[in-house]
Short mmCIF file of C-alpha atoms in Angstrom, two decimals:
data_model
loop_
_atom_site.label_atom_id
_atom_site.label_comp_id
_atom_site.label_asym_id
_atom_site.label_seq_id
_atom_site.Cartn_x
_atom_site.Cartn_y
_atom_site.Cartn_z
CA MET A 1 5.62 56.21 -55.88
CA ILE A 2 8.44 53.80 -56.11
CA GLU A 3 10.47 55.96 -53.68
CA GLY A 4 7.26 55.53 -51.16
CA VAL A 5 7.59 51.69 -51.65
CA LEU A 6 11.01 51.53 -51.14
CA ILE A 7 10.80 53.58 -47.61
CA GLY A 8 7.72 51.09 -47.07
CA ALA A 9 9.61 48.20 -47.45
CA ARG A 10 12.57 49.76 -45.44
CA LEU A 11 10.35 50.43 -42.18
CA ALA A 12 8.53 47.30 -42.22
CA LEU A 13 11.86 45.45 -42.64
CA MET A 14 14.02 47.39 -40.26
CA LEU A 15 10.50 46.93 -37.55
CA ASP A 16 11.12 42.96 -38.29
CA LEU A 17 14.49 42.50 -37.41
CA ALA A 18 14.16 44.26 -34.54
CA LEU A 19 11.12 42.27 -33.12
CA LEU A 20 12.94 39.50 -34.02
CA MET A 21 15.83 40.05 -31.68
CA GLY A 22 14.24 42.51 -29.25
CA LEU A 23 11.28 39.87 -28.19
CA PRO A 24 13.29 36.96 -27.23
CA LEU A 25 16.17 39.40 -25.61
CA PHE A 26 14.22 40.94 -23.63
CA TRP A 27 11.98 37.33 -22.89
CA ARG A 28 15.74 36.22 -21.97
CA VAL A 29 16.31 39.07 -19.28
CA MET A 30 13.07 38.65 -17.97
CA GLY A 31 13.34 35.01 -17.67
CA MET A 32 10.29 34.72 -19.67
CA ALA A 33 9.30 31.43 -21.77
CA GLY A 34 8.82 33.69 -25.19
CA ARG A 35 6.59 32.13 -28.01
CA GLY A 36 8.22 30.52 -30.81
CA GLY A 37 5.09 30.79 -33.60
CA LEU A 38 5.66 34.81 -33.40
CA LEU A 39 9.29 34.31 -34.13
CA VAL A 40 8.66 31.93 -37.30
CA ALA A 41 6.55 33.85 -38.45
CA LEU A 42 9.33 37.25 -38.25
CA ALA A 43 11.40 35.20 -39.88
CA LEU A 44 9.58 34.44 -42.44
CA GLY A 45 8.75 38.26 -42.82
CA GLY A 46 12.30 39.01 -42.49
CA MET A 47 13.26 37.05 -45.60
CA ALA A 48 10.50 38.21 -47.56
CA LEU A 49 10.99 41.51 -46.57
CA SER A 50 14.29 41.58 -47.52
CA ALA A 51 13.07 40.38 -51.44
CA LEU A 52 11.05 43.17 -51.18
CA TRP A 53 13.54 45.46 -50.47
CA LEU A 54 15.45 44.44 -53.01
CA PHE A 55 13.10 44.49 -55.71
CA ALA A 56 12.05 47.94 -54.14
CA SER A 57 15.88 49.31 -54.35
CA VAL A 58 16.05 47.96 -58.31
CA ALA A 59 12.88 50.05 -59.12
CA ALA A 60 14.19 53.25 -57.49
CA MET A 61 17.23 52.50 -59.50
CA THR A 62 15.82 51.91 -63.02
CA GLY A 63 12.36 53.52 -62.61
CA VAL A 64 10.51 50.93 -63.42
CA SER A 65 7.55 49.07 -62.06
CA ILE A 66 8.40 46.91 -58.82
CA LEU A 67 5.71 44.45 -60.48
CA SER A 68 8.01 43.88 -63.49
CA PRO A 69 11.70 44.51 -62.04
CA ASP A 70 14.60 44.66 -64.05
CA TRP A 71 16.26 41.35 -63.40
CA PRO A 72 19.74 42.20 -65.03
CA THR A 73 20.10 45.43 -62.28
CA ALA A 74 19.06 42.57 -59.81
CA VAL A 75 21.85 40.61 -60.86
CA ILE A 76 24.14 43.17 -60.97
CA LEU A 77 23.22 44.35 -57.52
CA LEU A 78 23.41 40.84 -55.91
CA THR A 79 27.03 39.71 -57.75
CA MET A 80 28.92 43.14 -57.99
CA THR A 81 27.61 45.14 -54.79
CA PRO A 82 28.17 44.08 -51.35
CA ILE A 83 24.04 43.71 -51.64
CA GLY A 84 24.60 40.19 -52.45
CA PRO A 85 26.77 39.23 -49.43
CA VAL A 86 24.42 40.85 -47.00
CA LEU A 87 21.63 39.31 -48.08
CA ALA A 88 23.29 35.98 -47.79
CA VAL A 89 24.58 36.46 -44.46
CA ARG A 90 20.93 37.73 -43.39
CA GLY A 91 19.28 35.43 -45.04
CA GLY A 92 21.58 32.69 -43.35
CA ALA A 93 21.08 33.95 -39.98
CA LEU A 94 17.25 34.39 -40.93
CA LEU A 95 17.18 30.39 -41.64
CA LEU A 96 19.32 29.66 -38.45
CA ALA A 97 16.87 32.00 -36.22
CA LEU A 98 13.74 29.92 -37.63
CA LEU A 99 15.17 26.98 -36.75
CA PHE A 100 15.76 27.86 -33.07
CA ALA A 101 12.24 29.28 -33.25
CA ALA A 102 10.97 25.86 -34.65
CA ALA A 103 12.59 23.68 -32.12
CA SER A 104 10.92 25.52 -29.49
CA ARG A 105 14.31 27.52 -28.39
CA PRO A 106 12.82 30.98 -28.99
CA ARG A 107 15.29 32.71 -26.23
CA LEU A 108 18.31 31.04 -28.76
CA THR A 109 16.88 32.89 -31.58
CA ALA A 110 18.05 36.46 -30.31
CA ILE A 111 21.37 35.37 -31.75
CA PRO A 112 21.19 34.81 -35.29
CA ALA A 113 18.35 37.52 -35.32
CA ALA A 114 21.22 40.25 -33.89
CA VAL A 115 22.95 38.89 -36.72
CA ALA A 116 20.30 39.63 -39.29
CA ALA A 117 19.66 43.35 -38.00
CA ALA A 118 23.51 44.09 -38.25
CA THR A 119 23.05 43.58 -41.82
CA LEU A 120 21.14 46.71 -42.15
CA ALA A 121 24.45 48.42 -41.24
CA TRP A 122 25.48 47.94 -44.90
CA THR A 123 22.50 49.10 -46.81
CA GLY A 124 22.53 52.29 -45.25
CA HIS A 125 25.05 55.43 -44.72
CA ALA A 126 27.34 53.68 -42.87
CA GLY A 127 28.01 51.00 -46.03
CA ALA A 128 29.16 53.43 -48.24
CA THR A 129 31.89 54.88 -45.33
CA GLU A 130 34.96 54.00 -46.52
CA ALA A 131 38.50 52.69 -45.11
CA MET A 132 38.72 52.94 -40.98
CA ALA A 133 36.02 55.61 -41.20
CA GLY A 134 33.51 52.93 -42.49
CA THR A 135 34.58 50.40 -39.79
CA ILE A 136 33.86 53.17 -36.78
CA HIS A 137 30.73 54.17 -38.42
CA ARG A 138 29.46 50.62 -38.94
CA VAL A 139 30.50 49.77 -35.39
CA ALA A 140 28.58 52.81 -34.19
CA ASP A 141 25.73 51.82 -36.76
CA VAL A 142 25.35 48.13 -35.80
CA ALA A 143 24.96 49.06 -31.57
CA HIS A 144 22.70 51.30 -32.61
CA ILE A 145 20.59 49.16 -34.28
CA TRP A 146 21.22 46.42 -31.28
CA ALA A 147 20.26 48.75 -28.86
CA ALA A 148 16.94 50.25 -30.69
CA ALA A 149 15.87 46.29 -31.37
CA GLY A 150 15.94 45.94 -27.52
CA TRP A 151 13.89 48.75 -27.06
CA ILE A 152 11.35 47.92 -29.35
CA GLY A 153 11.26 44.25 -27.99
CA ALA A 154 10.42 45.50 -24.48
CA LEU A 155 8.08 47.76 -25.91
CA ALA A 156 5.72 45.16 -27.50
CA VAL A 157 6.01 42.74 -24.39
CA LEU A 158 5.15 45.38 -21.97
CA LEU A 159 2.79 46.84 -24.04
CA HIS A 160 1.25 43.54 -24.35
CA ALA A 161 1.51 42.90 -20.54
CA ILE A 162 -0.72 45.74 -19.74
CA PHE A 163 -3.15 45.64 -22.17
CA THR A 164 -3.92 42.35 -21.24
CA LEU A 165 -3.19 42.86 -17.04
CA ARG A 166 -6.17 42.41 -14.79
CA PRO A 167 -6.36 44.75 -11.64
CA THR A 168 -5.37 41.85 -9.46
CA THR A 169 -2.49 41.81 -6.50
CA ALA A 170 -0.75 39.21 -8.39
CA GLU A 171 -0.97 40.15 -11.92
CA THR A 172 -0.24 43.66 -10.98
CA ALA A 173 2.62 42.86 -9.23
CA ARG A 174 3.89 40.66 -11.85
CA VAL A 175 4.00 43.64 -14.39
CA ALA A 176 5.28 46.00 -12.10
CA ALA A 177 8.13 43.90 -11.27
CA MET A 178 8.90 43.63 -15.36
CA LEU A 179 8.53 47.44 -15.51
CA SER A 180 11.05 47.41 -12.72
CA ARG A 181 13.55 45.12 -14.13
CA PHE A 182 13.65 46.87 -17.17
CA ALA A 183 14.63 50.22 -15.47
CA LEU A 184 18.32 48.88 -15.48
CA MET A 185 18.32 47.68 -19.12
CA GLY A 186 16.83 50.75 -20.44
CA THR A 187 19.47 52.80 -18.84
CA LEU A 188 22.08 50.96 -21.05
CA ILE A 189 19.80 51.32 -24.07
CA VAL A 190 19.67 54.85 -24.00
CA ALA A 191 23.49 55.11 -23.22
CA THR A 192 24.12 53.35 -26.42
CA LEU A 193 20.92 55.13 -28.61
CA VAL A 194 23.09 58.27 -27.78
CA VAL A 195 26.70 57.72 -27.97
CA SER A 196 26.41 55.33 -30.94
CA GLY A 197 23.48 58.17 -32.57
CA THR A 198 26.17 60.70 -31.61
CA ILE A 199 28.85 58.91 -33.81
CA ASN A 200 26.22 58.44 -36.96
CA GLY A 201 25.22 61.72 -37.23
CA VAL A 202 28.73 62.91 -36.74
CA MET A 203 29.81 60.67 -39.74
CA ILE A 204 27.10 61.03 -41.65
CA VAL A 205 26.71 64.55 -41.73
CA GLY A 206 30.29 66.01 -40.28
CA LEU A 207 30.59 68.61 -37.92
CA ALA A 208 31.70 71.32 -40.23
CA GLN A 209 28.27 70.62 -42.19
CA LEU A 210 25.77 70.86 -39.44
CA PRO A 211 24.71 74.12 -39.96
CA ASP A 212 24.14 73.18 -43.51
CA LEU A 213 20.94 70.88 -42.55
CA VAL A 214 18.89 73.96 -41.19
CA GLY A 215 16.48 74.24 -43.47
CA SER A 216 16.98 71.10 -45.46
CA LEU A 217 14.62 67.94 -45.96
CA TYR A 218 17.36 65.70 -44.10
CA GLY A 219 17.57 68.43 -41.17
CA TRP A 220 13.91 68.61 -40.88
CA LEU A 221 13.69 64.95 -40.65
CA LEU A 222 16.61 64.15 -38.24
CA GLY A 223 15.08 66.71 -36.03
CA ALA A 224 11.95 65.21 -35.97
CA LYS A 225 13.50 61.82 -34.78
CA LEU A 226 15.20 63.39 -32.06
CA ALA A 227 11.91 65.19 -30.75
CA LEU A 228 10.28 61.98 -30.69
CA PHE A 229 13.39 60.19 -29.10
CA ALA A 230 13.31 63.04 -26.34
CA LEU A 231 9.17 62.03 -26.16
CA MET A 232 10.20 58.70 -25.32
CA LEU A 233 12.81 59.35 -23.05
CA GLY A 234 10.25 61.63 -21.40
CA LEU A 235 7.22 58.73 -20.99
CA ALA A 236 9.88 56.14 -19.84
CA ALA A 237 10.97 58.37 -16.96
CA VAL A 238 7.39 58.71 -16.20
CA ASN A 239 6.46 55.25 -16.19
CA ARG A 240 9.76 54.22 -14.05
CA TRP A 241 9.51 56.90 -11.44
CA ARG A 242 5.68 57.63 -11.08
CA LEU A 243 3.56 54.91 -13.17
CA THR A 244 5.31 51.60 -11.79
CA PRO A 245 5.46 52.69 -8.24
CA ALA A 246 1.47 53.61 -8.35
CA LEU A 247 0.79 50.11 -10.27
CA GLU A 248 2.31 48.57 -6.55
CA SER A 249 0.35 50.62 -4.43
CA GLY A 250 -3.06 49.30 -3.27
CA THR A 251 -5.35 50.96 -6.08
CA PRO A 252 -4.28 50.35 -9.67
CA GLN A 253 -6.50 50.91 -11.32
CA ARG A 254 -5.77 54.76 -12.49
CA ALA A 255 -1.60 53.58 -12.95
CA ILE A 256 -2.85 50.72 -15.43
CA ALA A 257 -5.23 53.35 -17.29
CA HIS A 258 -2.22 55.96 -17.95
CA LEU A 259 0.69 53.37 -18.55
CA ARG A 260 -1.31 51.76 -21.19
CA LEU A 261 -1.81 55.29 -22.73
CA SER A 262 2.28 56.18 -21.65
CA LEU A 263 3.30 53.11 -23.56
CA LEU A 264 1.12 53.03 -26.62
CA ILE A 265 2.18 56.78 -27.25
CA GLU A 266 6.00 55.50 -26.49
CA THR A 267 5.30 52.84 -29.31
CA SER A 268 3.55 54.94 -31.87
CA ALA A 269 6.67 57.22 -31.77
CA ALA A 270 9.33 54.34 -31.77
CA ILE A 271 7.72 53.28 -34.86
CA ALA A 272 7.30 56.77 -36.10
CA ILE A 273 11.33 56.82 -35.58
CA ILE A 274 11.81 53.88 -37.86
CA GLY A 275 9.60 55.24 -40.43
CA LEU A 276 11.71 58.24 -40.48
CA VAL A 277 15.12 55.93 -39.90
CA ALA A 278 14.13 54.69 -43.37
CA TRP A 279 13.33 57.89 -45.26
CA LEU A 280 16.20 59.24 -44.04
CA GLY A 281 18.15 56.26 -45.61
CA THR A 282 17.08 57.08 -48.78
CA LEU A 283 18.38 60.61 -48.95
CA ASP A 284 21.41 62.87 -49.18
CA PRO A 285 22.41 64.77 -46.02
CA MET A 286 23.57 67.55 -48.16
CA GLY A 287 21.24 67.11 -51.45
#
């Protein structure tokens, strides 16, 4: 029960911070105005979910209910471990993001949001790696987090655009242009995810220990994550090379229906991957 709450808190927090960074980043790339109110809600959500994650972590460590926290343990985590400084940096970044969003500067929100998202690297396996290897691991993890946030934000905007799309020439041309312009950004995102994910995998497991993952829970979850990532790549390729050109044709109705299904599946796969990452972060790879 407690472990499930911890995984759920990690999932919700990762998704919240990914959207807080990814939405304004995609709006900036697309030249869109953005919605400050949504970012205000995400910044506030990031603060609340960070507190929930802290209490869930304390509950998982002590075995007590999250509804009656072990305050001495919470104080120890905040004052004698890296969790305190990490949460302080995240809280400051979220506050700055909140101020930017409330001041109707939503695209600037991406900068402090990127800092807040980067702090996730210090609360997982990368945070436990020491010396120079730890620095390399955390740099790769931050790159992985930022790339994933860019993809999540783009999917959210594109999903909204395609589900609210009216089949008129002007509207379909606008959405098709968004999909086409995302192609270069998507290529950079995928390349970053592949390189940084490979580094993370080697740092966490080690090349010599890879065979030990076969049959383990960690190995199965990692395999599921990679399978879902491959599914997302396949759907992105179909969107880029088949459905977007079809949307630009004279009869886009069928392309719209296929794009809605494709983007819905791709977004669901992305959320499932974040859920798997949240679960993997609580496991010992060699356990």
